Amino acid sequence: MFELSQLRCFTTVAAELNFRRAAERLNMTQPPLSRQIQLLEHQLGVALFTRSTRSVTLTAAGRAFLVEAQSLLAHAEQAALTARRVARGEAGALTLGFVASAVYEFLPQVVADARTGLPGIDIALHEMNTFEQQEALRARRIDLGIVRAPMQHPGIGCECLLREPFVLALPRQHPLADQEDLGVEALHGQPFILYAHSAWQPFNELLTGLFRAHGIVPDVVQLLGSTLTILALVDAGMGLALVPHSASRIRFENLGFRPIELGAGIRSELYLIWREDNDNPALHALLDAIRQTAGALSA
């Protein structure tokens, strides 16, 4: 079977139709070039050139082979370029898991920044809760995840990406909607929609601990896991809720948001998790891009 070097010799001679000039372009002498062409013709079993003392022309077989040879060389160059880009982390494919609440602000910005800064990396998105992402990461079904709770496990990288305050979600006509300087005491006795308790959703434990510490007893009317569902019920007038600030981008007709002072340490957090033994070069490029996005949003 012929080699790429033979194809380069052939296409150069076909372009110059002169062995001396072709040899000069290839930085070689004429006899080795002639031998390469003869060997290629022997391997193909056809004559590619008609030679005379005055001219060199392509045969019909040579003209047909030239089209294919140029295509093969282009594909070979593209393959080499792709391999180098993958090795540098500039190209490749990754699977990113994320919790639903990350889509309100953070994830869309991550995807937009990655499309601009890492156009050669294909990112497949999978919505999962934190527990599902932890299991998927162990099984290598995802390359990295955006979760609500840190993952403490040997061989797993984990870092906090974002910390944001909670805001009070309430119906627009509620008396607290116009009150200045809201604090946690304003929630005492109020109908309240709370995040359900789960091992992978820390908000229930965080907020119930806050209430206990301040002696606040809201009237909990629903326990739910989805921020979107909670806000839909607030919009319907069923109660108040504390949600991450990024959720205030959600719009319902009767839904409003107010800042509220809850004290130090009461923050919503997003964590990034990944396998430290993942050898995909694109992973580290995307990790850096996600960190930059997080830094810009936190500034």
mmCIF file of C-alpha atoms in Angstrom:
data_model
loop_
_atom_site.group_PDB
_atom_site.id
_atom_site.type_symbol
_atom_site.label_atom_id
_atom_site.label_comp_id
_atom_site.label_asym_id
_atom_site.label_seq_id
_atom_site.Cartn_x
_atom_site.Cartn_y
_atom_site.Cartn_z
ATOM 1 C CA MET A 1 0.000 0.000 0.000
ATOM 2 C CA PHE A 2 1.249 3.468 -0.794
ATOM 3 C CA GLU A 3 2.406 5.949 1.844
ATOM 4 C CA LEU A 4 1.505 9.573 2.464
ATOM 5 C CA SER A 5 5.004 10.623 1.446
ATOM 6 C CA GLN A 6 4.404 9.057 -1.957
ATOM 7 C CA LEU A 7 1.144 10.953 -2.307
ATOM 8 C CA ARG A 8 2.914 14.214 -1.526
ATOM 9 C CA CYS A 9 5.512 13.447 -4.174
ATOM 10 C CA PHE A 10 2.812 12.614 -6.693
ATOM 11 C CA THR A 11 0.653 15.724 -6.057
ATOM 12 C CA THR A 12 3.714 17.992 -6.217
ATOM 13 C CA VAL A 13 4.817 16.537 -9.556
ATOM 14 C CA ALA A 14 1.216 16.792 -10.794
ATOM 15 C CA ALA A 15 1.158 20.466 -9.838
ATOM 16 C CA GLU A 16 4.537 21.302 -11.425
ATOM 17 C CA LEU A 17 4.496 18.807 -14.314
ATOM 18 C CA ASN A 18 8.254 18.979 -13.989
ATOM 19 C CA PHE A 19 10.365 16.585 -11.889
ATOM 20 C CA ARG A 20 13.187 19.062 -11.293
ATOM 21 C CA ARG A 21 10.919 21.815 -9.970
ATOM 22 C CA ALA A 22 8.907 19.305 -7.925
ATOM 23 C CA ALA A 23 12.104 17.970 -6.352
ATOM 24 C CA GLU A 24 13.147 21.501 -5.403
ATOM 25 C CA ARG A 25 9.754 22.142 -3.769
ATOM 26 C CA LEU A 26 10.074 18.911 -1.797
ATOM 27 C CA ASN A 27 13.682 19.701 -0.814
ATOM 28 C CA MET A 28 14.995 16.493 -2.333
ATOM 29 C CA THR A 29 16.959 15.455 -5.432
ATOM 30 C CA GLN A 30 15.317 14.327 -8.640
ATOM 31 C CA PRO A 31 16.351 10.613 -8.678
ATOM 32 C CA PRO A 32 14.686 9.728 -5.309
ATOM 33 C CA LEU A 33 11.560 11.587 -6.425
ATOM 34 C CA SER A 34 11.436 9.606 -9.657
ATOM 35 C CA ARG A 35 11.819 6.353 -7.706
ATOM 36 C CA GLN A 36 8.917 7.305 -5.423
ATOM 37 C CA ILE A 37 6.656 7.940 -8.412
ATOM 38 C CA GLN A 38 7.737 4.684 -10.086
ATOM 39 C CA LEU A 39 7.081 2.754 -6.863
ATOM 40 C CA LEU A 40 3.639 4.357 -6.523
ATOM 41 C CA GLU A 41 2.760 3.472 -10.121
ATOM 42 C CA HIS A 42 3.936 -0.087 -9.507
ATOM 43 C CA GLN A 43 1.801 -0.401 -6.366
ATOM 44 C CA LEU A 44 -1.246 0.977 -8.164
ATOM 45 C CA GLY A 45 -0.624 -1.002 -11.334
ATOM 46 C CA VAL A 46 -1.216 2.022 -13.562
ATOM 47 C CA ALA A 47 0.827 4.757 -15.196
ATOM 48 C CA LEU A 48 0.158 8.135 -13.617
ATOM 49 C CA PHE A 49 2.294 10.268 -15.960
ATOM 50 C CA THR A 50 3.211 10.283 -19.615
ATOM 51 C CA ARG A 51 6.875 11.273 -19.829
ATOM 52 C CA SER A 52 8.867 12.534 -22.763
ATOM 53 C CA THR A 53 12.123 14.372 -23.102
ATOM 54 C CA ARG A 54 10.199 17.654 -23.340
ATOM 55 C CA SER A 55 7.121 17.290 -21.117
ATOM 56 C CA VAL A 56 5.364 15.485 -18.317
ATOM 57 C CA THR A 57 1.578 15.100 -18.415
ATOM 58 C CA LEU A 58 -0.975 13.271 -16.318
ATOM 59 C CA THR A 59 -2.655 10.207 -17.727
ATOM 60 C CA ALA A 60 -6.407 9.737 -17.380
ATOM 61 C CA ALA A 61 -5.704 7.463 -14.397
ATOM 62 C CA GLY A 62 -3.354 10.090 -12.992
ATOM 63 C CA ARG A 63 -5.991 12.825 -13.227
ATOM 64 C CA ALA A 64 -8.527 10.645 -11.422
ATOM 65 C CA PHE A 65 -5.998 9.608 -8.779
ATOM 66 C CA LEU A 66 -4.956 13.236 -8.187
ATOM 67 C CA VAL A 67 -8.421 14.125 -6.866
ATOM 68 C CA GLU A 68 -8.359 11.222 -4.426
ATOM 69 C CA ALA A 69 -4.755 11.823 -3.398
ATOM 70 C CA GLN A 70 -5.443 15.456 -2.550
ATOM 71 C CA SER A 71 -8.463 14.391 -0.496
ATOM 72 C CA LEU A 72 -6.429 11.758 1.382
ATOM 73 C CA LEU A 73 -3.705 14.269 2.187
ATOM 74 C CA ALA A 74 -6.277 16.799 3.409
ATOM 75 C CA HIS A 75 -7.902 14.188 5.638
ATOM 76 C CA ALA A 76 -4.518 13.132 6.993
ATOM 77 C CA GLU A 77 -3.635 16.734 7.840
ATOM 78 C CA GLN A 78 -7.010 17.229 9.509
ATOM 79 C CA ALA A 79 -6.534 14.046 11.529
ATOM 80 C CA ALA A 80 -3.123 15.225 12.721
ATOM 81 C CA LEU A 81 -4.515 18.659 13.573
ATOM 82 C CA THR A 82 -7.402 17.112 15.522
ATOM 83 C CA ALA A 83 -5.029 14.862 17.474
ATOM 84 C CA ARG A 84 -2.864 17.846 18.419
ATOM 85 C CA ARG A 85 -5.904 19.902 19.447
ATOM 86 C CA VAL A 86 -7.252 17.058 21.589
ATOM 87 C CA ALA A 87 -3.847 16.646 23.262
ATOM 88 C CA ARG A 88 -3.847 20.379 24.068
ATOM 89 C CA GLY A 89 -7.408 20.226 25.412
ATOM 90 C CA GLU A 90 -8.724 22.407 22.593
ATOM 91 C CA ALA A 91 -10.996 19.717 21.135
ATOM 92 C CA GLY A 92 -12.886 16.698 22.363
ATOM 93 C CA ALA A 93 -16.124 15.747 24.056
ATOM 94 C CA LEU A 94 -17.280 15.873 27.682
ATOM 95 C CA THR A 95 -20.398 14.981 29.631
ATOM 96 C CA LEU A 96 -21.484 17.506 32.252
ATOM 97 C CA GLY A 97 -24.054 16.717 34.930
ATOM 98 C CA PHE A 98 -25.910 19.537 36.680
ATOM 99 C CA VAL A 99 -28.623 20.152 39.243
ATOM 100 C CA ALA A 100 -31.759 21.818 37.923
ATOM 101 C CA SER A 101 -31.262 24.974 39.969
ATOM 102 C CA ALA A 102 -27.973 25.649 38.156
ATOM 103 C CA VAL A 103 -29.880 26.523 34.975
ATOM 104 C CA TYR A 104 -31.286 29.791 36.339
ATOM 105 C CA GLU A 105 -28.064 31.688 35.776
ATOM 106 C CA PHE A 106 -24.822 29.745 36.164
ATOM 107 C CA LEU A 107 -25.114 26.904 33.660
ATOM 108 C CA PRO A 108 -26.300 29.036 30.697
ATOM 109 C CA GLN A 109 -23.322 31.324 31.255
ATOM 110 C CA VAL A 110 -20.956 28.333 31.456
ATOM 111 C CA VAL A 111 -22.256 26.985 28.149
ATOM 112 C CA ALA A 112 -22.108 30.387 26.452
ATOM 113 C CA ASP A 113 -18.544 31.014 27.649
ATOM 114 C CA ALA A 114 -17.444 27.509 26.621
ATOM 115 C CA ARG A 115 -18.896 27.928 23.127
ATOM 116 C CA THR A 116 -16.864 31.101 22.737
ATOM 117 C CA GLY A 117 -13.640 30.050 24.451
ATOM 118 C CA LEU A 118 -13.648 26.310 23.691
ATOM 119 C CA PRO A 119 -15.459 25.950 20.357
ATOM 120 C CA GLY A 120 -13.793 22.598 19.643
ATOM 121 C CA ILE A 121 -15.170 20.892 22.752
ATOM 122 C CA ASP A 122 -18.596 19.261 22.550
ATOM 123 C CA ILE A 123 -20.433 19.337 25.887
ATOM 124 C CA ALA A 124 -23.286 16.894 26.507
ATOM 125 C CA LEU A 125 -25.557 18.101 29.332
ATOM 126 C CA HIS A 126 -27.435 15.783 31.705
ATOM 127 C CA GLU A 127 -29.785 17.081 34.409
ATOM 128 C CA MET A 128 -29.423 14.997 37.591
ATOM 129 C CA ASN A 129 -29.766 15.580 41.289
ATOM 130 C CA THR A 130 -26.614 15.609 43.400
ATOM 131 C CA PHE A 131 -26.848 11.937 44.426
ATOM 132 C CA GLU A 132 -27.354 10.787 40.826
ATOM 133 C CA GLN A 133 -24.341 12.809 39.725
ATOM 134 C CA GLN A 134 -22.145 11.312 42.419
ATOM 135 C CA GLU A 135 -23.098 7.808 41.290
ATOM 136 C CA ALA A 136 -22.656 8.700 37.615
ATOM 137 C CA LEU A 137 -19.212 10.142 38.309
ATOM 138 C CA ARG A 138 -18.101 6.972 40.081
ATOM 139 C CA ALA A 139 -19.379 4.908 37.128
ATOM 140 C CA ARG A 140 -17.709 7.296 34.622
ATOM 141 C CA ARG A 141 -21.023 8.131 32.960
ATOM 142 C CA ILE A 142 -20.255 11.835 33.379
ATOM 143 C CA ASP A 143 -16.929 13.662 33.326
ATOM 144 C CA LEU A 144 -17.830 16.339 35.843
ATOM 145 C CA GLY A 145 -20.825 17.559 37.779
ATOM 146 C CA ILE A 146 -22.329 20.704 39.254
ATOM 147 C CA VAL A 147 -23.934 19.755 42.563
ATOM 148 C CA ARG A 148 -25.396 21.262 45.716
ATOM 149 C CA ALA A 149 -23.436 19.260 48.299
ATOM 150 C CA PRO A 150 -19.672 18.594 48.428
ATOM 151 C CA MET A 151 -18.415 15.094 47.620
ATOM 152 C CA GLN A 152 -15.773 13.828 49.987
ATOM 153 C CA HIS A 153 -14.354 10.698 48.367
ATOM 154 C CA PRO A 154 -10.792 9.533 47.571
ATOM 155 C CA GLY A 155 -9.876 10.291 43.982
ATOM 156 C CA ILE A 156 -12.680 12.853 43.534
ATOM 157 C CA GLY A 157 -11.883 16.509 43.060
ATOM 158 C CA CYS A 158 -14.351 18.918 44.633
ATOM 159 C CA GLU A 159 -14.419 22.680 44.956
ATOM 160 C CA CYS A 160 -17.001 25.308 45.785
ATOM 161 C CA LEU A 161 -17.874 27.350 42.718
ATOM 162 C CA LEU A 162 -20.443 29.831 43.958
ATOM 163 C CA ARG A 163 -21.894 31.082 47.206
ATOM 164 C CA GLU A 164 -24.987 33.229 46.901
ATOM 165 C CA PRO A 165 -27.506 34.607 49.403
ATOM 166 C CA PHE A 166 -31.078 33.442 49.759
ATOM 167 C CA VAL A 167 -33.894 35.802 48.867
ATOM 168 C CA LEU A 168 -37.484 35.810 50.058
ATOM 169 C CA ALA A 169 -39.999 34.754 47.408
ATOM 170 C CA LEU A 170 -43.497 36.081 48.111
ATOM 171 C CA PRO A 171 -46.721 37.117 46.365
ATOM 172 C CA ARG A 172 -46.527 40.696 45.140
ATOM 173 C CA GLN A 173 -49.521 41.776 47.273
ATOM 174 C CA HIS A 174 -48.116 40.274 50.506
ATOM 175 C CA PRO A 175 -47.613 42.818 53.339
ATOM 176 C CA LEU A 176 -43.888 41.987 53.491
ATOM 177 C CA ALA A 177 -43.453 42.900 49.819
ATOM 178 C CA ASP A 178 -43.053 46.594 50.696
ATOM 179 C CA GLN A 179 -41.349 46.227 54.069
ATOM 180 C CA GLU A 180 -37.803 47.510 54.388
ATOM 181 C CA ASP A 181 -34.896 45.664 56.060
ATOM 182 C CA LEU A 182 -36.446 42.226 56.280
ATOM 183 C CA GLY A 183 -34.918 39.758 58.741
ATOM 184 C CA VAL A 184 -35.548 36.125 59.574
ATOM 185 C CA GLU A 185 -37.959 37.131 62.369
ATOM 186 C CA ALA A 186 -40.413 38.312 59.706
ATOM 187 C CA LEU A 187 -41.030 34.647 58.812
ATOM 188 C CA HIS A 188 -42.399 33.670 62.229
ATOM 189 C CA GLY A 189 -45.906 32.238 61.846
ATOM 190 C CA GLN A 190 -45.992 32.863 58.097
ATOM 191 C CA PRO A 191 -47.265 30.130 55.742
ATOM 192 C CA PHE A 192 -44.043 28.751 54.363
ATOM 193 C CA ILE A 193 -42.991 26.385 51.558
ATOM 194 C CA LEU A 194 -39.779 24.611 52.534
ATOM 195 C CA TYR A 195 -37.342 22.448 50.644
ATOM 196 C CA ALA A 196 -37.856 18.769 51.417
ATOM 197 C CA HIS A 197 -35.189 16.959 53.407
ATOM 198 C CA SER A 198 -32.819 14.790 51.371
ATOM 199 C CA ALA A 199 -29.251 13.551 51.584
ATOM 200 C CA TRP A 200 -28.289 15.484 48.437
ATOM 201 C CA GLN A 201 -30.210 18.721 49.021
ATOM 202 C CA PRO A 202 -28.766 20.721 51.971
ATOM 203 C CA PHE A 203 -31.347 23.525 52.023
ATOM 204 C CA ASN A 204 -33.798 21.861 54.422
ATOM 205 C CA GLU A 205 -31.182 21.300 57.096
ATOM 206 C CA LEU A 206 -29.656 24.736 56.552
ATOM 207 C CA LEU A 207 -32.956 26.643 56.808
ATOM 208 C CA THR A 208 -34.523 24.616 59.610
ATOM 209 C CA GLY A 209 -31.307 25.100 61.574
ATOM 210 C CA LEU A 210 -31.595 28.838 60.969
ATOM 211 C CA PHE A 211 -35.172 28.870 62.248
ATOM 212 C CA ARG A 212 -34.272 26.908 65.384
ATOM 213 C CA ALA A 213 -31.329 29.177 66.144
ATOM 214 C CA HIS A 214 -33.593 32.252 66.053
ATOM 215 C CA GLY A 215 -36.659 30.694 67.667
ATOM 216 C CA ILE A 216 -38.634 31.151 64.462
ATOM 217 C CA VAL A 217 -41.548 28.804 63.755
ATOM 218 C CA PRO A 218 -43.009 29.334 60.291
ATOM 219 C CA ASP A 219 -46.205 27.525 59.328
ATOM 220 C CA VAL A 220 -44.773 24.970 56.882
ATOM 221 C CA VAL A 221 -47.522 24.128 54.384
ATOM 222 C CA GLN A 222 -45.481 22.159 51.817
ATOM 223 C CA LEU A 223 -42.157 20.340 51.583
ATOM 224 C CA LEU A 224 -40.872 20.183 47.999
ATOM 225 C CA GLY A 225 -37.643 19.425 46.173
ATOM 226 C CA SER A 226 -37.953 21.618 43.102
ATOM 227 C CA THR A 227 -37.261 25.354 43.245
ATOM 228 C CA LEU A 228 -39.473 25.903 40.217
ATOM 229 C CA THR A 229 -42.392 24.099 41.867
ATOM 230 C CA ILE A 230 -41.887 26.030 45.094
ATOM 231 C CA LEU A 231 -42.002 29.334 43.211
ATOM 232 C CA ALA A 232 -45.117 28.278 41.315
ATOM 233 C CA LEU A 233 -46.891 27.699 44.651
ATOM 234 C CA VAL A 234 -45.655 31.036 45.997
ATOM 235 C CA ASP A 235 -47.079 32.657 42.880
ATOM 236 C CA ALA A 236 -50.399 30.919 43.644
ATOM 237 C CA GLY A 237 -50.433 32.547 47.100
ATOM 238 C CA MET A 238 -49.845 29.373 49.132
ATOM 239 C CA GLY A 239 -46.971 30.786 51.167
ATOM 240 C CA LEU A 240 -43.510 32.304 51.280
ATOM 241 C CA ALA A 241 -40.173 30.632 50.493
ATOM 242 C CA LEU A 242 -36.449 31.188 50.749
ATOM 243 C CA VAL A 243 -34.668 30.393 47.478
ATOM 244 C CA PRO A 244 -31.180 31.022 46.055
ATOM 245 C CA HIS A 245 -30.730 34.495 44.629
ATOM 246 C CA SER A 246 -30.205 33.137 41.097
ATOM 247 C CA ALA A 247 -33.786 31.794 41.186
ATOM 248 C CA SER A 248 -35.029 35.400 41.182
ATOM 249 C CA ARG A 249 -34.504 35.320 37.409
ATOM 250 C CA ILE A 250 -37.658 33.176 37.202
ATOM 251 C CA ARG A 251 -40.741 35.203 36.393
ATOM 252 C CA PHE A 252 -44.358 34.544 37.363
ATOM 253 C CA GLU A 253 -47.153 37.086 37.170
ATOM 254 C CA ASN A 254 -47.755 37.294 40.935
ATOM 255 C CA LEU A 255 -44.246 36.454 42.153
ATOM 256 C CA GLY A 256 -41.846 38.894 43.778
ATOM 257 C CA PHE A 257 -38.462 38.665 45.489
ATOM 258 C CA ARG A 258 -37.018 40.620 48.391
ATOM 259 C CA PRO A 259 -33.572 40.605 49.987
ATOM 260 C CA ILE A 260 -33.608 39.316 53.552
ATOM 261 C CA GLU A 261 -30.945 39.297 56.264
ATOM 262 C CA LEU A 262 -30.371 35.730 57.444
ATOM 263 C CA GLY A 263 -26.966 36.070 59.079
ATOM 264 C CA ALA A 264 -23.465 34.920 58.219
ATOM 265 C CA GLY A 265 -23.050 31.472 56.720
ATOM 266 C CA ILE A 266 -26.579 31.138 55.341
ATOM 267 C CA ARG A 267 -25.683 30.809 51.698
ATOM 268 C CA SER A 268 -26.631 28.651 48.761
ATOM 269 C CA GLU A 269 -23.589 26.836 47.362
ATOM 270 C CA LEU A 270 -22.735 25.134 44.085
ATOM 271 C CA TYR A 271 -19.881 22.635 43.921
ATOM 272 C CA LEU A 272 -17.899 21.245 41.015
ATOM 273 C CA ILE A 273 -16.911 17.558 41.170
ATOM 274 C CA TRP A 274 -14.746 15.434 38.848
ATOM 275 C CA ARG A 275 -12.604 12.299 38.853
ATOM 276 C CA GLU A 276 -8.948 13.096 39.415
ATOM 277 C CA ASP A 277 -7.916 10.116 37.255
ATOM 278 C CA ASN A 278 -9.822 11.389 34.211
ATOM 279 C CA ASP A 279 -7.155 11.700 31.482
ATOM 280 C CA ASN A 280 -9.324 13.585 28.980
ATOM 281 C CA PRO A 281 -7.305 16.770 28.232
ATOM 282 C CA ALA A 282 -10.539 18.636 27.490
ATOM 283 C CA LEU A 283 -11.605 18.153 31.118
ATOM 284 C CA HIS A 284 -9.000 20.539 32.480
ATOM 285 C CA ALA A 285 -9.765 23.113 29.810
ATOM 286 C CA LEU A 286 -13.454 23.044 30.765
ATOM 287 C CA LEU A 287 -12.638 23.104 34.495
ATOM 288 C CA ASP A 288 -10.663 26.296 33.977
ATOM 289 C CA ALA A 289 -13.463 27.801 31.875
ATOM 290 C CA ILE A 290 -16.062 26.993 34.550
ATOM 291 C CA ARG A 291 -13.860 28.528 37.245
ATOM 292 C CA GLN A 292 -13.510 31.705 35.187
ATOM 293 C CA THR A 293 -17.264 31.914 34.724
ATOM 294 C CA ALA A 294 -17.836 31.403 38.444
ATOM 295 C CA GLY A 295 -15.277 34.086 39.246
ATOM 296 C CA ALA A 296 -16.931 36.559 36.895
ATOM 297 C CA LEU A 297 -20.382 35.924 38.376
ATOM 298 C CA SER A 298 -19.036 36.297 41.930
ATOM 299 C CA ALA A 299 -17.238 39.568 41.194
#
